[in-house]
């Protein structure tokens, strides 16, 4: 058999991504392409301005934890009080359920990386006058919750061009929309280190915007000043973190806590 030259290999690798609709961060879809995102951010900003009580309900896997961190860090930076609930895998099970709603005395509940199948919990929210905002990326069931807003790229009437994104990316898009709604400066790229972990841990296809975000995110991960990543580097003797370190080290560490 003939050997491949370096040129051949370069050509093969390049052709692999030539149909990608997105090759740089500037080309990723706009937040407004997500159905209900304007309605969601308008309601959350109203809650922020009027001091209403807000709860974030996440999930115990990597994507859910990182989704929760992204939204809660934005609220921290904006000086907004909120409660953060990460359900217990063993006693709560997955997602927003009636028991979690019963424990919350809030005006607005925002789910991240869950909620698209929380029909019962949504009904209770409605009965109690709680505005439920669902942000999720899981497949949409035939019966959808009756919520104030649902941001999920897999909804049939959603214009988002690439539906295979993870929950943390949807949460990040919500932050982008909140930034616009508030009319403030905010560095959205500061979350790329976290996003690269969620995208890889949730096994999203590494093409288009996912590939761009992971590539850039791994660079940011190595610059990151987050205590967790500095501790992991020190403890495991890593000078630099690479893609493999996300899959086999960082992601399992976050997962095991859940």
PDB file of C-alpha atoms in Angstrom:
ATOM      1  CA  UNK A   1       0.000   0.000   0.000  1.00  0.00           C
ATOM      2  CA  UNK A   2       1.121   3.562  -0.684  1.00  0.00           C
ATOM      3  CA  UNK A   3       2.056   5.787   2.238  1.00  0.00           C
ATOM      4  CA  UNK A   4       0.116   8.974   2.870  1.00  0.00           C
ATOM      5  CA  UNK A   5       2.156  12.150   2.692  1.00  0.00           C
ATOM      6  CA  UNK A   6       1.716  14.904   5.266  1.00  0.00           C
ATOM      7  CA  UNK A   7      -0.123  16.843   2.573  1.00  0.00           C
ATOM      8  CA  UNK A   8      -2.576  13.946   2.046  1.00  0.00           C
ATOM      9  CA  UNK A   9      -3.262  13.752   5.749  1.00  0.00           C
ATOM     10  CA  UNK A  10      -3.778  17.507   6.005  1.00  0.00           C
ATOM     11  CA  UNK A  11      -6.196  17.386   3.067  1.00  0.00           C
ATOM     12  CA  UNK A  12      -8.190  14.494   4.570  1.00  0.00           C
ATOM     13  CA  UNK A  13      -8.444  16.206   7.935  1.00  0.00           C
ATOM     14  CA  UNK A  14      -9.470  19.503   6.370  1.00  0.00           C
ATOM     15  CA  UNK A  15     -12.181  17.886   4.269  1.00  0.00           C
ATOM     16  CA  UNK A  16     -13.659  16.359   7.397  1.00  0.00           C
ATOM     17  CA  UNK A  17     -14.984  19.748   8.523  1.00  0.00           C
ATOM     18  CA  UNK A  18     -15.557  21.491   5.190  1.00  0.00           C
ATOM     19  CA  UNK A  19     -19.358  21.301   5.559  1.00  0.00           C
ATOM     20  CA  UNK A  20     -19.319  22.852   9.022  1.00  0.00           C
ATOM     21  CA  UNK A  21     -21.663  25.815   9.071  1.00  0.00           C
ATOM     22  CA  UNK A  22     -19.562  27.348  11.815  1.00  0.00           C
ATOM     23  CA  UNK A  23     -15.787  27.543  11.978  1.00  0.00           C
ATOM     24  CA  UNK A  24     -15.269  30.468  14.378  1.00  0.00           C
ATOM     25  CA  UNK A  25     -17.025  31.766  17.474  1.00  0.00           C
ATOM     26  CA  UNK A  26     -18.305  34.786  15.574  1.00  0.00           C
ATOM     27  CA  UNK A  27     -20.401  32.469  13.397  1.00  0.00           C
ATOM     28  CA  UNK A  28     -22.372  30.626  16.073  1.00  0.00           C
ATOM     29  CA  UNK A  29     -26.167  31.062  15.986  1.00  0.00           C
ATOM     30  CA  UNK A  30     -27.610  34.100  17.740  1.00  0.00           C
ATOM     31  CA  UNK A  31     -29.500  33.690  21.032  1.00  0.00           C
ATOM     32  CA  UNK A  32     -32.649  35.041  19.345  1.00  0.00           C
ATOM     33  CA  UNK A  33     -32.805  31.900  17.175  1.00  0.00           C
ATOM     34  CA  UNK A  34     -33.936  29.966  20.277  1.00  0.00           C
ATOM     35  CA  UNK A  35     -37.695  29.872  20.759  1.00  0.00           C
ATOM     36  CA  UNK A  36     -38.976  31.589  23.937  1.00  0.00           C
ATOM     37  CA  UNK A  37     -35.532  32.905  24.952  1.00  0.00           C
ATOM     38  CA  UNK A  38     -36.688  36.524  24.781  1.00  0.00           C
ATOM     39  CA  UNK A  39     -39.747  35.718  26.874  1.00  0.00           C
ATOM     40  CA  UNK A  40     -37.570  33.850  29.381  1.00  0.00           C
ATOM     41  CA  UNK A  41     -34.944  36.578  29.746  1.00  0.00           C
ATOM     42  CA  UNK A  42     -37.553  39.354  29.951  1.00  0.00           C
ATOM     43  CA  UNK A  43     -39.243  37.539  32.875  1.00  0.00           C
ATOM     44  CA  UNK A  44     -35.934  36.826  34.671  1.00  0.00           C
ATOM     45  CA  UNK A  45     -34.793  40.447  34.305  1.00  0.00           C
ATOM     46  CA  UNK A  46     -38.113  41.585  35.797  1.00  0.00           C
ATOM     47  CA  UNK A  47     -37.485  39.256  38.751  1.00  0.00           C
ATOM     48  CA  UNK A  48     -33.917  40.592  39.112  1.00  0.00           C
ATOM     49  CA  UNK A  49     -35.100  44.203  39.097  1.00  0.00           C
ATOM     50  CA  UNK A  50     -38.023  43.673  41.470  1.00  0.00           C
ATOM     51  CA  UNK A  51     -36.121  41.488  43.911  1.00  0.00           C
ATOM     52  CA  UNK A  52     -38.364  38.469  43.387  1.00  0.00           C
ATOM     53  CA  UNK A  53     -37.141  35.129  44.710  1.00  0.00           C
ATOM     54  CA  UNK A  54     -35.490  32.974  42.031  1.00  0.00           C
ATOM     55  CA  UNK A  55     -34.478  29.300  42.153  1.00  0.00           C
ATOM     56  CA  UNK A  56     -32.238  27.436  39.717  1.00  0.00           C
ATOM     57  CA  UNK A  57     -32.876  23.679  39.499  1.00  0.00           C
ATOM     58  CA  UNK A  58     -30.034  21.773  37.864  1.00  0.00           C
ATOM     59  CA  UNK A  59     -28.963  18.173  37.491  1.00  0.00           C
ATOM     60  CA  UNK A  60     -26.323  15.979  39.121  1.00  0.00           C
ATOM     61  CA  UNK A  61     -24.301  15.071  36.011  1.00  0.00           C
ATOM     62  CA  UNK A  62     -21.464  17.099  34.482  1.00  0.00           C
ATOM     63  CA  UNK A  63     -23.699  18.949  32.041  1.00  0.00           C
ATOM     64  CA  UNK A  64     -26.221  19.755  34.758  1.00  0.00           C
ATOM     65  CA  UNK A  65     -23.606  20.919  37.255  1.00  0.00           C
ATOM     66  CA  UNK A  66     -21.896  23.132  34.681  1.00  0.00           C
ATOM     67  CA  UNK A  67     -25.239  24.543  33.500  1.00  0.00           C
ATOM     68  CA  UNK A  68     -25.964  25.449  37.135  1.00  0.00           C
ATOM     69  CA  UNK A  69     -22.543  27.068  37.577  1.00  0.00           C
ATOM     70  CA  UNK A  70     -22.926  29.201  34.436  1.00  0.00           C
ATOM     71  CA  UNK A  71     -26.281  30.667  35.427  1.00  0.00           C
ATOM     72  CA  UNK A  72     -25.414  31.064  39.112  1.00  0.00           C
ATOM     73  CA  UNK A  73     -22.088  32.748  38.319  1.00  0.00           C
ATOM     74  CA  UNK A  74     -23.940  35.253  36.150  1.00  0.00           C
ATOM     75  CA  UNK A  75     -26.356  35.971  39.015  1.00  0.00           C
ATOM     76  CA  UNK A  76     -23.419  36.282  41.444  1.00  0.00           C
ATOM     77  CA  UNK A  77     -21.720  38.774  39.135  1.00  0.00           C
ATOM     78  CA  UNK A  78     -24.989  40.715  38.801  1.00  0.00           C
ATOM     79  CA  UNK A  79     -25.457  40.758  42.598  1.00  0.00           C
ATOM     80  CA  UNK A  80     -28.708  38.779  42.405  1.00  0.00           C
ATOM     81  CA  UNK A  81     -29.825  36.465  45.200  1.00  0.00           C
ATOM     82  CA  UNK A  82     -31.096  33.016  44.230  1.00  0.00           C
ATOM     83  CA  UNK A  83     -31.319  29.471  45.518  1.00  0.00           C
ATOM     84  CA  UNK A  84     -29.588  26.660  43.661  1.00  0.00           C
ATOM     85  CA  UNK A  85     -30.958  23.132  43.878  1.00  0.00           C
ATOM     86  CA  UNK A  86     -29.073  20.155  42.465  1.00  0.00           C
ATOM     87  CA  UNK A  87     -31.367  17.153  42.986  1.00  0.00           C
ATOM     88  CA  UNK A  88     -30.013  14.143  44.823  1.00  0.00           C
ATOM     89  CA  UNK A  89     -29.589  11.199  42.452  1.00  0.00           C
ATOM     90  CA  UNK A  90     -30.863   8.727  45.065  1.00  0.00           C
ATOM     91  CA  UNK A  91     -33.605  10.569  46.971  1.00  0.00           C
ATOM     92  CA  UNK A  92     -34.874  13.057  44.376  1.00  0.00           C
ATOM     93  CA  UNK A  93     -34.140  11.257  41.141  1.00  0.00           C
ATOM     94  CA  UNK A  94     -33.783  13.172  37.895  1.00  0.00           C
ATOM     95  CA  UNK A  95     -35.299  16.531  37.107  1.00  0.00           C
ATOM     96  CA  UNK A  96     -37.843  18.921  38.570  1.00  0.00           C
ATOM     97  CA  UNK A  97     -40.496  17.036  40.526  1.00  0.00           C
ATOM     98  CA  UNK A  98     -43.459  18.073  42.731  1.00  0.00           C
ATOM     99  CA  UNK A  99     -41.451  17.459  45.936  1.00  0.00           C
ATOM    100  CA  UNK A 100     -38.752  19.947  44.877  1.00  0.00           C
ATOM    101  CA  UNK A 101     -41.397  22.555  43.975  1.00  0.00           C
ATOM    102  CA  UNK A 102     -43.034  22.048  47.399  1.00  0.00           C
ATOM    103  CA  UNK A 103     -39.752  22.918  49.145  1.00  0.00           C
ATOM    104  CA  UNK A 104     -39.289  26.169  47.218  1.00  0.00           C
ATOM    105  CA  UNK A 105     -40.834  29.471  48.244  1.00  0.00           C
ATOM    106  CA  UNK A 106     -40.006  31.440  45.087  1.00  0.00           C
ATOM    107  CA  UNK A 107     -41.605  33.477  42.301  1.00  0.00           C
ATOM    108  CA  UNK A 108     -39.525  32.084  39.430  1.00  0.00           C
ATOM    109  CA  UNK A 109     -37.985  28.643  38.876  1.00  0.00           C
ATOM    110  CA  UNK A 110     -35.396  28.207  36.125  1.00  0.00           C
ATOM    111  CA  UNK A 111     -34.442  24.655  35.172  1.00  0.00           C
ATOM    112  CA  UNK A 112     -31.122  23.948  33.469  1.00  0.00           C
ATOM    113  CA  UNK A 113     -30.376  20.670  31.636  1.00  0.00           C
ATOM    114  CA  UNK A 114     -33.773  19.259  32.691  1.00  0.00           C
ATOM    115  CA  UNK A 115     -37.473  20.062  32.761  1.00  0.00           C
ATOM    116  CA  UNK A 116     -38.744  19.168  29.288  1.00  0.00           C
ATOM    117  CA  UNK A 117     -40.622  16.193  30.754  1.00  0.00           C
ATOM    118  CA  UNK A 118     -41.631  17.783  34.097  1.00  0.00           C
ATOM    119  CA  UNK A 119     -45.342  17.974  33.254  1.00  0.00           C
ATOM    120  CA  UNK A 120     -46.607  17.384  36.798  1.00  0.00           C
ATOM    121  CA  UNK A 121     -44.205  19.845  38.437  1.00  0.00           C
ATOM    122  CA  UNK A 122     -45.110  22.469  35.812  1.00  0.00           C
ATOM    123  CA  UNK A 123     -48.805  22.141  36.660  1.00  0.00           C
ATOM    124  CA  UNK A 124     -48.060  22.666  40.359  1.00  0.00           C
ATOM    125  CA  UNK A 125     -45.996  25.765  39.522  1.00  0.00           C
ATOM    126  CA  UNK A 126     -48.911  27.097  37.507  1.00  0.00           C
ATOM    127  CA  UNK A 127     -51.406  26.412  40.319  1.00  0.00           C
ATOM    128  CA  UNK A 128     -49.150  28.184  42.817  1.00  0.00           C
ATOM    129  CA  UNK A 129     -48.438  31.186  40.611  1.00  0.00           C
ATOM    130  CA  UNK A 130     -44.763  30.308  40.135  1.00  0.00           C
ATOM    131  CA  UNK A 131     -43.401  31.211  36.696  1.00  0.00           C
ATOM    132  CA  UNK A 132     -41.474  28.181  35.434  1.00  0.00           C
ATOM    133  CA  UNK A 133     -38.752  28.735  32.851  1.00  0.00           C
ATOM    134  CA  UNK A 134     -37.418  25.502  31.371  1.00  0.00           C
ATOM    135  CA  UNK A 135     -34.030  25.388  29.630  1.00  0.00           C
ATOM    136  CA  UNK A 136     -33.187  21.934  28.331  1.00  0.00           C
ATOM    137  CA  UNK A 137     -31.765  20.048  25.359  1.00  0.00           C
ATOM    138  CA  UNK A 138     -33.300  16.613  25.791  1.00  0.00           C
ATOM    139  CA  UNK A 139     -35.775  15.138  23.301  1.00  0.00           C
ATOM    140  CA  UNK A 140     -39.193  16.733  23.480  1.00  0.00           C
ATOM    141  CA  UNK A 141     -41.932  14.298  24.609  1.00  0.00           C
ATOM    142  CA  UNK A 142     -45.418  14.262  23.050  1.00  0.00           C
ATOM    143  CA  UNK A 143     -46.863  16.055  26.084  1.00  0.00           C
ATOM    144  CA  UNK A 144     -44.870  19.132  27.030  1.00  0.00           C
ATOM    145  CA  UNK A 145     -45.046  20.984  30.347  1.00  0.00           C
ATOM    146  CA  UNK A 146     -47.293  24.032  30.586  1.00  0.00           C
ATOM    147  CA  UNK A 147     -44.498  26.436  31.507  1.00  0.00           C
ATOM    148  CA  UNK A 148     -44.036  30.204  31.261  1.00  0.00           C
ATOM    149  CA  UNK A 149     -41.227  29.678  28.730  1.00  0.00           C
ATOM    150  CA  UNK A 150     -39.413  26.670  27.269  1.00  0.00           C
ATOM    151  CA  UNK A 151     -35.983  27.155  25.732  1.00  0.00           C
ATOM    152  CA  UNK A 152     -34.976  23.907  24.025  1.00  0.00           C
ATOM    153  CA  UNK A 153     -33.451  23.754  20.525  1.00  0.00           C
ATOM    154  CA  UNK A 154     -35.156  20.409  19.885  1.00  0.00           C
ATOM    155  CA  UNK A 155     -38.626  21.970  19.875  1.00  0.00           C
ATOM    156  CA  UNK A 156     -40.206  21.595  16.449  1.00  0.00           C
ATOM    157  CA  UNK A 157     -40.992  25.296  16.073  1.00  0.00           C
ATOM    158  CA  UNK A 158     -37.535  26.426  17.211  1.00  0.00           C
ATOM    159  CA  UNK A 159     -35.313  28.047  14.554  1.00  0.00           C
ATOM    160  CA  UNK A 160     -32.005  27.101  16.156  1.00  0.00           C
ATOM    161  CA  UNK A 161     -29.944  25.597  13.313  1.00  0.00           C
ATOM    162  CA  UNK A 162     -27.967  22.959  15.207  1.00  0.00           C
ATOM    163  CA  UNK A 163     -30.133  21.037  17.670  1.00  0.00           C
ATOM    164  CA  UNK A 164     -27.387  18.839  19.132  1.00  0.00           C
ATOM    165  CA  UNK A 165     -26.077  21.150  21.819  1.00  0.00           C
ATOM    166  CA  UNK A 166     -25.817  20.330  25.516  1.00  0.00           C
ATOM    167  CA  UNK A 167     -27.697  21.797  28.463  1.00  0.00           C
ATOM    168  CA  UNK A 168     -24.807  24.045  29.482  1.00  0.00           C
ATOM    169  CA  UNK A 169     -24.797  25.639  26.028  1.00  0.00           C
ATOM    170  CA  UNK A 170     -28.528  26.372  26.344  1.00  0.00           C
ATOM    171  CA  UNK A 171     -27.917  27.901  29.818  1.00  0.00           C
ATOM    172  CA  UNK A 172     -25.071  29.951  28.326  1.00  0.00           C
ATOM    173  CA  UNK A 173     -27.374  31.199  25.578  1.00  0.00           C
ATOM    174  CA  UNK A 174     -29.833  32.260  28.289  1.00  0.00           C
ATOM    175  CA  UNK A 175     -27.039  34.286  29.931  1.00  0.00           C
ATOM    176  CA  UNK A 176     -26.270  35.864  26.526  1.00  0.00           C
ATOM    177  CA  UNK A 177     -29.932  36.819  26.200  1.00  0.00           C
ATOM    178  CA  UNK A 178     -30.040  38.194  29.773  1.00  0.00           C
ATOM    179  CA  UNK A 179     -26.988  40.317  29.026  1.00  0.00           C
ATOM    180  CA  UNK A 180     -28.792  41.769  25.984  1.00  0.00           C
ATOM    181  CA  UNK A 181     -32.024  42.323  27.916  1.00  0.00           C
ATOM    182  CA  UNK A 182     -30.132  44.136  30.708  1.00  0.00           C
ATOM    183  CA  UNK A 183     -27.998  46.089  28.236  1.00  0.00           C
ATOM    184  CA  UNK A 184     -24.803  45.375  30.173  1.00  0.00           C
ATOM    185  CA  UNK A 185     -21.227  44.483  29.293  1.00  0.00           C
ATOM    186  CA  UNK A 186     -20.453  40.883  30.209  1.00  0.00           C
ATOM    187  CA  UNK A 187     -17.709  38.566  29.004  1.00  0.00           C
ATOM    188  CA  UNK A 188     -19.523  35.510  27.668  1.00  0.00           C
ATOM    189  CA  UNK A 189     -16.245  33.882  26.601  1.00  0.00           C
ATOM    190  CA  UNK A 190     -15.294  33.542  30.281  1.00  0.00           C
ATOM    191  CA  UNK A 191     -17.406  30.365  30.341  1.00  0.00           C
ATOM    192  CA  UNK A 192     -15.627  28.569  27.484  1.00  0.00           C
ATOM    193  CA  UNK A 193     -13.471  26.536  29.886  1.00  0.00           C
ATOM    194  CA  UNK A 194     -16.613  25.138  31.492  1.00  0.00           C
ATOM    195  CA  UNK A 195     -18.476  24.697  28.202  1.00  0.00           C
ATOM    196  CA  UNK A 196     -15.712  22.551  26.709  1.00  0.00           C
ATOM    197  CA  UNK A 197     -16.132  20.142  29.636  1.00  0.00           C
ATOM    198  CA  UNK A 198     -19.923  19.942  29.382  1.00  0.00           C
ATOM    199  CA  UNK A 199     -19.878  19.456  25.594  1.00  0.00           C
ATOM    200  CA  UNK A 200     -17.379  16.613  25.808  1.00  0.00           C
ATOM    201  CA  UNK A 201     -18.860  14.973  28.897  1.00  0.00           C
ATOM    202  CA  UNK A 202     -22.331  14.955  27.333  1.00  0.00           C
ATOM    203  CA  UNK A 203     -20.890  13.337  24.182  1.00  0.00           C
ATOM    204  CA  UNK A 204     -22.034  16.035  21.788  1.00  0.00           C
ATOM    205  CA  UNK A 205     -20.864  15.590  18.198  1.00  0.00           C
ATOM    206  CA  UNK A 206     -17.637  17.580  17.767  1.00  0.00           C
ATOM    207  CA  UNK A 207     -18.575  19.443  14.596  1.00  0.00           C
ATOM    208  CA  UNK A 208     -19.678  23.006  13.917  1.00  0.00           C
ATOM    209  CA  UNK A 209     -20.130  25.226  16.953  1.00  0.00           C
ATOM    210  CA  UNK A 210     -19.409  22.342  19.356  1.00  0.00           C
ATOM    211  CA  UNK A 211     -15.971  21.779  17.868  1.00  0.00           C
ATOM    212  CA  UNK A 212     -15.208  25.511  17.848  1.00  0.00           C
ATOM    213  CA  UNK A 213     -16.226  25.893  21.496  1.00  0.00           C
ATOM    214  CA  UNK A 214     -14.275  22.835  22.672  1.00  0.00           C
ATOM    215  CA  UNK A 215     -11.144  23.871  20.780  1.00  0.00           C
ATOM    216  CA  UNK A 216     -11.249  27.369  22.240  1.00  0.00           C
ATOM    217  CA  UNK A 217     -12.437  26.092  25.606  1.00  0.00           C
ATOM    218  CA  UNK A 218      -9.432  23.814  26.112  1.00  0.00           C
ATOM    219  CA  UNK A 219      -7.133  26.820  25.579  1.00  0.00           C
ATOM    220  CA  UNK A 220      -9.186  28.756  28.157  1.00  0.00           C
ATOM    221  CA  UNK A 221      -9.168  25.775  30.537  1.00  0.00           C
ATOM    222  CA  UNK A 222      -5.387  26.014  30.679  1.00  0.00           C
ATOM    223  CA  UNK A 223      -5.576  29.732  31.470  1.00  0.00           C
ATOM    224  CA  UNK A 224      -8.418  29.301  33.925  1.00  0.00           C
ATOM    225  CA  UNK A 225      -8.007  30.658  37.430  1.00  0.00           C
ATOM    226  CA  UNK A 226     -10.880  28.558  38.789  1.00  0.00           C
ATOM    227  CA  UNK A 227      -9.791  26.884  42.012  1.00  0.00           C
ATOM    228  CA  UNK A 228     -11.047  23.463  40.883  1.00  0.00           C
ATOM    229  CA  UNK A 229      -8.843  23.348  37.786  1.00  0.00           C
ATOM    230  CA  UNK A 230      -5.774  24.674  39.592  1.00  0.00           C
ATOM    231  CA  UNK A 231      -6.279  21.989  42.252  1.00  0.00           C
ATOM    232  CA  UNK A 232      -6.700  19.214  39.652  1.00  0.00           C
ATOM    233  CA  UNK A 233      -3.520  20.304  37.858  1.00  0.00           C
ATOM    234  CA  UNK A 234      -1.567  20.394  41.089  1.00  0.00           C
ATOM    235  CA  UNK A 235      -2.916  17.162  42.562  1.00  0.00           C
ATOM    236  CA  UNK A 236      -2.508  15.114  39.379  1.00  0.00           C
ATOM    237  CA  UNK A 237       0.767  16.768  38.344  1.00  0.00           C
ATOM    238  CA  UNK A 238      -0.558  18.112  35.036  1.00  0.00           C
ATOM    239  CA  UNK A 239       1.322  21.008  33.453  1.00  0.00           C
ATOM    240  CA  UNK A 240      -1.406  21.345  30.829  1.00  0.00           C
ATOM    241  CA  UNK A 241      -4.911  19.939  30.439  1.00  0.00           C
ATOM    242  CA  UNK A 242      -5.974  18.334  27.149  1.00  0.00           C
ATOM    243  CA  UNK A 243      -9.108  16.796  25.685  1.00  0.00           C
ATOM    244  CA  UNK A 244      -8.316  13.412  27.222  1.00  0.00           C
ATOM    245  CA  UNK A 245      -8.046  15.011  30.653  1.00  0.00           C
ATOM    246  CA  UNK A 246     -11.607  16.285  30.297  1.00  0.00           C
ATOM    247  CA  UNK A 247     -12.972  12.854  29.329  1.00  0.00           C
ATOM    248  CA  UNK A 248     -11.014  10.716  31.754  1.00  0.00           C
ATOM    249  CA  UNK A 249     -10.248  13.007  34.677  1.00  0.00           C
ATOM    250  CA  UNK A 250     -12.283  16.203  35.061  1.00  0.00           C
ATOM    251  CA  UNK A 251     -15.662  14.858  33.902  1.00  0.00           C
ATOM    252  CA  UNK A 252     -15.565  11.711  36.078  1.00  0.00           C
ATOM    253  CA  UNK A 253     -14.569  13.818  39.105  1.00  0.00           C
ATOM    254  CA  UNK A 254     -17.576  16.129  38.638  1.00  0.00           C
ATOM    255  CA  UNK A 255     -19.868  13.171  37.853  1.00  0.00           C
ATOM    256  CA  UNK A 256     -18.859  11.218  40.942  1.00  0.00           C
ATOM    257  CA  UNK A 257     -19.902  14.070  43.238  1.00  0.00           C
ATOM    258  CA  UNK A 258     -23.444  13.615  41.935  1.00  0.00           C
TER     259      UNK A 258
END
